[in-house]
Amino acid sequence: MNSSLVGNQSGRPFCLLAISYLETINFCLLEVVIIVFLMVLIISGNIIVIFVFHCAPLLNHHTTSYFIQTMAYADLLVGVSCLVPSLSLLHYPIVLSESLVCQIFGYVVSVLKSVSMASLACISIDRYIAITKPLTYNTLVTPWRLRVCILMIWLYSCLVFLPSFRWGKPGYHGDVFQWCANSWNTDPYFTLFIVVMLYAPAAFIVCFTYFNIFRICQQHTKEINERRVRFSSQEGEAGEAQPCPDKRYAMVLFRITSVFYILWLPYIIYFLLESSNVYSNRVASFLTTWLAISNSFCNCVIYSLSNSVFQKGLKRLSGAICASCARQRVAKDSSTSRSKRSSNGCHV
């Protein structure tokens, strides 16, 4: 596998993308630009999401807000962790050995994305229960049970990737560390373990729940429209088609889930091909990894563009920031004018 990933022996820096190397600089320019750009987007976007959820109480009325916030915190940590490979590509001296840093970074990123994947599965289960059992939903889904579920997500994600330190490379690629590229192999049995324990169950749950959610919503919409047409015909008024009330919110969550799996599909395919020794390429490794990691920013964009309550909270937050800046500017101007008057008085 790693014969194609061996570092350049001519003294040039170890770069995954050949076009990134320039003679005038001694680091991987294109890789650094991509990673730093994603890091800034991910951190800023998820900080905004977290602040909006804290400033908009209406968003917390949905139990899915617990899982959305969990994903936001996990994605924020993904953005922070991107600082590690960017420092490595800049050849910044790191205290720990490269092999340990490589393993820890791979483990952390895998755990955080596992949290996002499990949270999406739990969101789909939550919406499925809300639609199939609306009368008993509040008794089944309580804040205490949600907190326990989130704790279990974090614990399970930490445990499922723990064998990577002994069995081999987890579901992380990119290989920005030379030791990762040359010495840390993927293990087909560990790959099968991850697929069985994480990827396959999460994908099955999401497909099953959303298929039934939209089927039930379509049935409810049909029944509501039939009743409306029946009553409107009796009263001599034209009835308008009304969608299922839960369908719009389910569509927002479905978009987030769909984009997640679309961005992660190339990564998962490459992960399976490399671990089975079918195909290995360092450029594909880098691009599929950071395409998947870019999903940590896409969640913010989708939710902010699709949820009207979130948009109101964002406007409230931006208005509060602008008002605070205006107050500080007025206070600064008034203090400046007072100081000028006092200085003029001293010279009289």
Tab-separated table of C-alpha atoms in Angstrom:
chain	number	residue	atom	x	y	z
A	1	MET	CA	0.000	0.000	0.000
A	2	ASN	CA	2.591	2.522	1.072
A	3	SER	CA	5.028	2.242	-1.817
A	4	SER	CA	3.287	5.128	-3.521
A	5	LEU	CA	3.337	7.201	-0.367
A	6	VAL	CA	7.049	7.180	0.365
A	7	GLY	CA	8.451	10.645	0.966
A	8	ASN	CA	10.647	12.416	-1.515
A	9	GLN	CA	14.324	11.686	-0.984
A	10	SER	CA	15.616	14.878	-2.650
A	11	GLY	CA	15.255	17.010	0.469
A	12	ARG	CA	11.885	18.434	-0.485
A	13	PRO	CA	9.144	18.529	2.171
A	14	PHE	CA	6.754	15.594	2.398
A	15	CYS	CA	3.674	16.766	0.458
A	16	LEU	CA	0.696	14.689	-0.597
A	17	LEU	CA	-0.254	16.934	-3.508
A	18	ALA	CA	2.631	17.227	-5.963
A	19	ILE	CA	1.384	20.560	-7.305
A	20	SER	CA	1.618	22.070	-3.831
A	21	TYR	CA	5.416	22.190	-3.756
A	22	LEU	CA	7.186	25.390	-4.758
A	23	GLU	CA	10.936	25.845	-4.907
A	24	THR	CA	10.807	29.181	-3.085
A	25	ILE	CA	9.137	27.840	0.092
A	26	ASN	CA	9.907	24.904	2.304
A	27	PHE	CA	6.413	23.673	3.155
A	28	CYS	CA	3.333	22.180	1.465
A	29	LEU	CA	1.528	25.297	0.300
A	30	LEU	CA	-1.656	23.867	-1.191
A	31	GLU	CA	-2.309	21.437	1.678
A	32	VAL	CA	-1.804	24.206	4.240
A	33	VAL	CA	-4.157	26.564	2.370
A	34	ILE	CA	-6.892	23.900	2.141
A	35	ILE	CA	-6.628	22.818	5.778
A	36	VAL	CA	-6.385	26.348	7.234
A	37	PHE	CA	-9.292	27.530	5.065
A	38	LEU	CA	-11.480	24.635	6.263
A	39	MET	CA	-10.338	25.153	9.843
A	40	VAL	CA	-11.413	28.812	9.833
A	41	LEU	CA	-14.786	28.005	8.238
A	42	ILE	CA	-15.514	25.099	10.594
A	43	ILE	CA	-14.569	26.937	13.797
A	44	SER	CA	-16.348	30.201	12.964
A	45	GLY	CA	-19.472	28.475	11.604
A	46	ASN	CA	-19.959	26.169	14.575
A	47	ILE	CA	-19.264	28.916	17.130
A	48	ILE	CA	-22.086	30.893	15.507
A	49	VAL	CA	-24.403	27.850	15.653
A	50	ILE	CA	-23.631	27.282	19.343
A	51	PHE	CA	-24.208	30.949	20.225
A	52	VAL	CA	-27.477	31.065	18.273
A	53	PHE	CA	-28.795	28.010	20.105
A	54	HIS	CA	-27.986	29.658	23.429
A	55	CYS	CA	-29.572	32.971	22.368
A	56	ALA	CA	-32.737	31.544	20.767
A	57	PRO	CA	-34.854	29.707	23.387
A	58	LEU	CA	-37.347	28.545	20.736
A	59	LEU	CA	-34.694	26.318	19.191
A	60	ASN	CA	-34.386	24.376	22.426
A	61	HIS	CA	-38.068	23.427	22.322
A	62	HIS	CA	-37.164	20.675	19.855
A	63	THR	CA	-35.523	17.658	21.438
A	64	THR	CA	-33.362	17.343	18.322
A	65	SER	CA	-31.619	20.539	19.422
A	66	TYR	CA	-29.698	18.400	21.933
A	67	PHE	CA	-28.239	16.336	19.101
A	68	ILE	CA	-27.729	19.359	16.814
A	69	GLN	CA	-25.716	21.074	19.541
A	70	THR	CA	-23.756	17.866	20.154
A	71	MET	CA	-22.859	17.782	16.461
A	72	ALA	CA	-21.895	21.470	16.590
A	73	TYR	CA	-19.516	20.882	19.509
A	74	ALA	CA	-18.034	17.808	17.804
A	75	ASP	CA	-17.586	19.717	14.532
A	76	LEU	CA	-16.016	22.629	16.433
A	77	LEU	CA	-13.471	20.231	17.935
A	78	VAL	CA	-12.793	18.867	14.431
A	79	GLY	CA	-11.946	22.394	13.325
A	80	VAL	CA	-9.658	22.934	16.308
A	81	SER	CA	-7.929	19.601	15.699
A	82	CYS	CA	-7.147	20.699	12.119
A	83	LEU	CA	-4.510	22.952	13.664
A	84	VAL	CA	-2.336	19.868	14.277
A	85	PRO	CA	-1.831	18.794	10.625
A	86	SER	CA	-1.414	22.399	9.500
A	87	LEU	CA	1.455	22.841	11.983
A	88	SER	CA	2.953	19.566	10.774
A	89	LEU	CA	2.817	20.681	7.132
A	90	LEU	CA	4.469	23.964	8.127
A	91	HIS	CA	7.214	21.873	9.777
A	92	TYR	CA	6.500	23.441	13.148
A	93	PRO	CA	8.410	21.544	15.857
A	94	ILE	CA	6.136	19.220	17.862
A	95	VAL	CA	7.182	17.922	21.279
A	96	LEU	CA	5.671	14.437	20.875
A	97	SER	CA	6.878	11.885	18.362
A	98	GLU	CA	5.303	12.005	14.904
A	99	SER	CA	3.919	8.482	15.214
A	100	LEU	CA	2.088	9.290	18.459
A	101	VAL	CA	0.751	12.605	17.134
A	102	CYS	CA	-0.416	10.840	13.979
A	103	GLN	CA	-2.233	8.113	15.930
A	104	ILE	CA	-3.834	10.531	18.396
A	105	PHE	CA	-4.994	12.876	15.636
A	106	GLY	CA	-6.440	9.998	13.608
A	107	TYR	CA	-8.212	8.648	16.679
A	108	VAL	CA	-9.637	12.042	17.713
A	109	VAL	CA	-10.963	12.885	14.232
A	110	SER	CA	-12.494	9.408	13.899
A	111	VAL	CA	-14.208	9.714	17.290
A	112	LEU	CA	-15.598	13.179	16.532
A	113	LYS	CA	-17.007	12.146	13.158
A	114	SER	CA	-18.437	9.020	14.764
A	115	VAL	CA	-20.263	11.313	17.215
A	116	SER	CA	-21.733	13.245	14.285
A	117	MET	CA	-22.771	10.056	12.496
A	118	ALA	CA	-24.385	8.578	15.619
A	119	SER	CA	-26.114	11.901	16.377
A	120	LEU	CA	-27.663	11.938	12.895
A	121	ALA	CA	-28.949	8.411	13.463
A	122	CYS	CA	-30.422	9.435	16.844
A	123	ILE	CA	-32.059	12.499	15.256
A	124	SER	CA	-33.771	10.280	12.694
A	125	ILE	CA	-34.967	7.943	15.478
A	126	ASP	CA	-36.261	10.943	17.459
A	127	ARG	CA	-38.266	12.244	14.484
A	128	TYR	CA	-39.552	8.734	13.772
A	129	ILE	CA	-40.874	8.408	17.339
A	130	ALA	CA	-42.384	11.914	17.180
A	131	ILE	CA	-44.383	11.023	14.056
A	132	THR	CA	-45.319	7.414	14.829
A	133	LYS	CA	-46.095	7.928	18.551
A	134	PRO	CA	-47.074	11.587	19.003
A	135	LEU	CA	-49.262	10.967	22.082
A	136	THR	CA	-46.568	9.187	24.101
A	137	TYR	CA	-43.586	11.089	22.678
A	138	ASN	CA	-43.113	13.394	25.676
A	139	THR	CA	-43.078	10.467	28.076
A	140	LEU	CA	-40.715	8.405	25.932
A	141	VAL	CA	-38.267	11.182	25.007
A	142	THR	CA	-37.324	13.132	28.123
A	143	PRO	CA	-34.407	15.543	28.667
A	144	TRP	CA	-32.799	13.086	31.098
A	145	ARG	CA	-32.933	10.248	28.562
A	146	LEU	CA	-31.562	12.531	25.864
A	147	ARG	CA	-28.569	13.430	28.041
A	148	VAL	CA	-27.933	9.754	28.756
A	149	CYS	CA	-28.171	9.016	25.024
A	150	ILE	CA	-25.643	11.755	24.194
A	151	LEU	CA	-23.284	10.428	26.872
A	152	MET	CA	-23.595	6.938	25.387
A	153	ILE	CA	-22.818	8.322	21.917
A	154	TRP	CA	-19.552	9.822	23.157
A	155	LEU	CA	-18.574	6.714	25.114
A	156	TYR	CA	-19.385	4.365	22.248
A	157	SER	CA	-17.467	6.505	19.743
A	158	CYS	CA	-14.420	6.557	22.015
A	159	LEU	CA	-14.512	2.795	22.550
A	160	VAL	CA	-15.159	1.681	18.964
A	161	PHE	CA	-11.996	3.378	17.663
A	162	LEU	CA	-9.802	2.561	20.653
A	163	PRO	CA	-8.351	-0.604	19.006
A	164	SER	CA	-6.807	1.599	16.296
A	165	PHE	CA	-3.731	2.117	18.495
A	166	ARG	CA	-3.042	-1.624	18.268
A	167	TRP	CA	-4.839	-2.921	15.153
A	168	GLY	CA	-3.924	-0.234	12.655
A	169	LYS	CA	-5.191	2.917	10.990
A	170	PRO	CA	-8.824	3.769	11.800
A	171	GLY	CA	-11.285	5.319	9.367
A	172	TYR	CA	-9.010	8.327	8.949
A	173	HIS	CA	-6.823	9.085	5.957
A	174	GLY	CA	-5.162	12.183	4.612
A	175	ASP	CA	-1.735	11.046	5.784
A	176	VAL	CA	-0.402	14.572	6.229
A	177	PHE	CA	2.080	13.016	8.641
A	178	GLN	CA	4.839	11.100	6.880
A	179	TRP	CA	4.735	8.312	9.454
A	180	CYS	CA	0.992	7.906	8.800
A	181	ALA	CA	1.641	7.541	5.087
A	182	ASN	CA	4.641	5.227	5.266
A	183	SER	CA	4.218	3.099	8.382
A	184	TRP	CA	0.593	3.071	9.569
A	185	ASN	CA	-1.328	0.502	7.544
A	186	THR	CA	-5.035	-0.141	7.376
A	187	ASP	CA	-6.187	-3.538	8.590
A	188	PRO	CA	-9.011	-5.273	6.659
A	189	TYR	CA	-10.394	-6.873	9.827
A	190	PHE	CA	-10.431	-3.556	11.652
A	191	THR	CA	-12.107	-1.992	8.633
A	192	LEU	CA	-14.794	-4.684	8.722
A	193	PHE	CA	-15.164	-4.081	12.458
A	194	ILE	CA	-15.762	-0.333	11.927
A	195	VAL	CA	-18.215	-0.953	9.091
A	196	VAL	CA	-20.228	-3.471	11.131
A	197	MET	CA	-20.154	-1.470	14.367
A	198	LEU	CA	-20.661	2.049	12.992
A	199	TYR	CA	-21.124	2.759	9.276
A	200	ALA	CA	-23.659	0.049	8.384
A	201	PRO	CA	-25.957	0.427	11.453
A	202	ALA	CA	-26.007	4.239	11.178
A	203	ALA	CA	-26.790	4.153	7.443
A	204	PHE	CA	-29.497	1.504	7.918
A	205	ILE	CA	-31.168	3.449	10.741
A	206	VAL	CA	-31.183	6.685	8.744
A	207	CYS	CA	-32.583	5.042	5.596
A	208	PHE	CA	-35.254	3.098	7.497
A	209	THR	CA	-36.488	6.003	9.637
A	210	TYR	CA	-36.579	8.701	6.953
A	211	PHE	CA	-38.232	6.366	4.447
A	212	ASN	CA	-41.024	5.703	6.939
A	213	ILE	CA	-41.175	9.345	8.047
A	214	PHE	CA	-41.818	10.606	4.522
A	215	ARG	CA	-44.205	7.737	3.807
A	216	ILE	CA	-46.261	8.578	6.901
A	217	CYS	CA	-46.120	12.317	6.146
A	218	GLN	CA	-47.332	11.680	2.617
A	219	GLN	CA	-50.209	9.597	3.973
A	220	HIS	CA	-51.110	12.289	6.536
A	221	THR	CA	-50.995	14.990	3.870
A	222	LYS	CA	-53.325	12.970	1.664
A	223	GLU	CA	-55.798	12.437	4.512
A	224	ILE	CA	-55.710	16.127	5.528
A	225	ASN	CA	-56.278	17.280	1.956
A	226	GLU	CA	-59.181	14.847	1.481
A	227	ARG	CA	-60.880	16.150	4.627
A	228	ARG	CA	-60.248	19.758	3.603
A	229	VAL	CA	-61.688	19.150	0.126
A	230	ARG	CA	-64.707	17.420	1.664
A	231	PHE	CA	-65.469	20.282	4.075
A	232	SER	CA	-64.715	22.997	1.521
A	233	SER	CA	-67.052	21.387	-1.014
A	234	GLN	CA	-69.806	21.386	1.580
A	235	GLU	CA	-69.195	25.070	2.373
A	236	GLY	CA	-68.594	26.026	-1.278
A	237	GLU	CA	-64.975	27.126	-0.759
A	238	ALA	CA	-61.856	25.934	-2.531
A	239	GLY	CA	-59.443	24.042	-0.292
A	240	GLU	CA	-55.692	24.419	-0.426
A	241	ALA	CA	-53.276	21.518	-0.069
A	242	GLN	CA	-51.634	21.486	3.361
A	243	PRO	CA	-48.379	19.616	3.959
A	244	CYS	CA	-47.689	17.440	6.967
A	245	PRO	CA	-46.635	19.756	9.857
A	246	ASP	CA	-43.617	17.585	10.718
A	247	LYS	CA	-42.455	17.170	7.137
A	248	ARG	CA	-40.790	20.578	6.818
A	249	TYR	CA	-38.600	20.066	9.899
A	250	ALA	CA	-37.868	16.505	8.835
A	251	MET	CA	-36.731	17.832	5.448
A	252	VAL	CA	-34.180	20.107	7.138
A	253	LEU	CA	-32.738	17.182	9.059
A	254	PHE	CA	-32.884	14.985	5.958
A	255	ARG	CA	-30.823	17.546	4.016
A	256	ILE	CA	-28.198	17.606	6.761
A	257	THR	CA	-28.073	13.800	6.785
A	258	SER	CA	-27.952	13.544	2.985
A	259	VAL	CA	-25.089	16.021	2.650
A	260	PHE	CA	-23.228	14.194	5.422
A	261	TYR	CA	-23.356	10.863	3.596
A	262	ILE	CA	-22.696	12.420	0.168
A	263	LEU	CA	-19.498	14.059	1.414
A	264	TRP	CA	-18.457	10.965	3.347
A	265	LEU	CA	-19.227	8.436	0.597
A	266	PRO	CA	-15.952	8.946	-1.369
A	267	TYR	CA	-14.023	8.681	1.897
A	268	ILE	CA	-15.753	5.439	2.925
A	269	ILE	CA	-15.264	3.927	-0.547
A	270	TYR	CA	-11.564	4.802	-0.532
A	271	PHE	CA	-11.257	3.476	3.025
A	272	LEU	CA	-12.672	0.119	1.923
A	273	LEU	CA	-10.556	-0.041	-1.257
A	274	GLU	CA	-7.318	0.799	0.519
A	275	SER	CA	-7.872	-1.589	3.414
A	276	SER	CA	-8.553	-4.411	0.932
A	277	ASN	CA	-5.361	-3.522	-1.043
A	278	VAL	CA	-7.377	-2.821	-4.202
A	279	TYR	CA	-6.442	0.835	-4.668
A	280	SER	CA	-4.124	3.282	-2.904
A	281	ASN	CA	-3.281	6.838	-3.899
A	282	ARG	CA	-2.022	9.644	-1.678
A	283	VAL	CA	-3.885	12.395	-3.572
A	284	ALA	CA	-7.169	10.480	-3.317
A	285	SER	CA	-6.418	9.859	0.355
A	286	PHE	CA	-5.988	13.565	1.055
A	287	LEU	CA	-8.942	14.799	-1.023
A	288	THR	CA	-11.481	12.244	0.257
A	289	THR	CA	-10.480	12.915	3.861
A	290	TRP	CA	-10.771	16.672	3.751
A	291	LEU	CA	-13.907	16.535	1.624
A	292	ALA	CA	-15.462	14.508	4.433
A	293	ILE	CA	-14.132	16.874	7.090
A	294	SER	CA	-15.649	19.835	5.196
A	295	ASN	CA	-19.034	18.459	6.224
A	296	SER	CA	-18.380	19.982	9.657
A	297	PHE	CA	-19.010	23.382	8.065
A	298	CYS	CA	-21.820	22.305	5.727
A	299	ASN	CA	-24.086	21.469	8.689
A	300	CYS	CA	-23.994	25.136	9.754
A	301	VAL	CA	-24.884	26.372	6.267
A	302	ILE	CA	-27.769	23.944	5.756
A	303	TYR	CA	-29.324	24.582	9.148
A	304	SER	CA	-28.997	28.377	8.871
A	305	LEU	CA	-30.563	28.419	5.388
A	306	SER	CA	-33.342	25.915	6.090
A	307	ASN	CA	-34.633	26.674	9.588
A	308	SER	CA	-36.673	29.866	10.026
A	309	VAL	CA	-36.366	29.830	13.827
A	310	PHE	CA	-32.590	29.545	13.512
A	311	GLN	CA	-32.596	32.491	11.090
A	312	LYS	CA	-34.534	34.597	13.615
A	313	GLY	CA	-32.063	33.630	16.331
A	314	LEU	CA	-29.166	34.537	14.040
A	315	LYS	CA	-30.714	37.950	13.317
A	316	ARG	CA	-31.259	38.480	17.058
A	317	LEU	CA	-27.645	37.569	17.782
A	318	SER	CA	-26.284	39.840	15.030
A	319	GLY	CA	-28.578	42.652	16.227
A	320	ALA	CA	-27.331	42.254	19.794
A	321	ILE	CA	-23.699	42.335	18.600
A	322	CYS	CA	-24.336	45.449	16.482
A	323	ALA	CA	-26.119	47.177	19.393
A	324	SER	CA	-23.235	46.329	21.721
A	325	CYS	CA	-20.713	47.689	19.204
A	326	ALA	CA	-22.797	50.866	18.813
A	327	ARG	CA	-22.949	51.376	22.595
A	328	GLN	CA	-19.178	50.916	22.865
A	329	ARG	CA	-18.625	53.400	20.046
A	330	VAL	CA	-20.899	55.973	21.679
A	331	ALA	CA	-19.210	55.473	25.041
A	332	LYS	CA	-15.784	55.818	23.432
A	333	ASP	CA	-16.821	58.999	21.584
A	334	SER	CA	-18.274	60.530	24.749
A	335	SER	CA	-15.148	59.714	26.771
A	336	THR	CA	-12.979	61.180	24.004
A	337	SER	CA	-15.012	64.401	23.928
A	338	ARG	CA	-14.848	64.685	27.734
A	339	SER	CA	-11.082	64.238	27.685
A	340	LYS	CA	-10.753	66.936	25.014
A	341	ARG	CA	-12.867	69.361	27.064
A	342	SER	CA	-10.856	68.668	30.195
A	343	SER	CA	-7.578	69.156	28.333
A	344	ASN	CA	-8.840	72.450	26.887
A	345	GLY	CA	-9.818	73.592	30.358
A	346	CYS	CA	-6.307	72.953	31.655
A	347	HIS	CA	-4.768	75.233	29.042
A	348	VAL	CA	-7.074	78.181	29.887
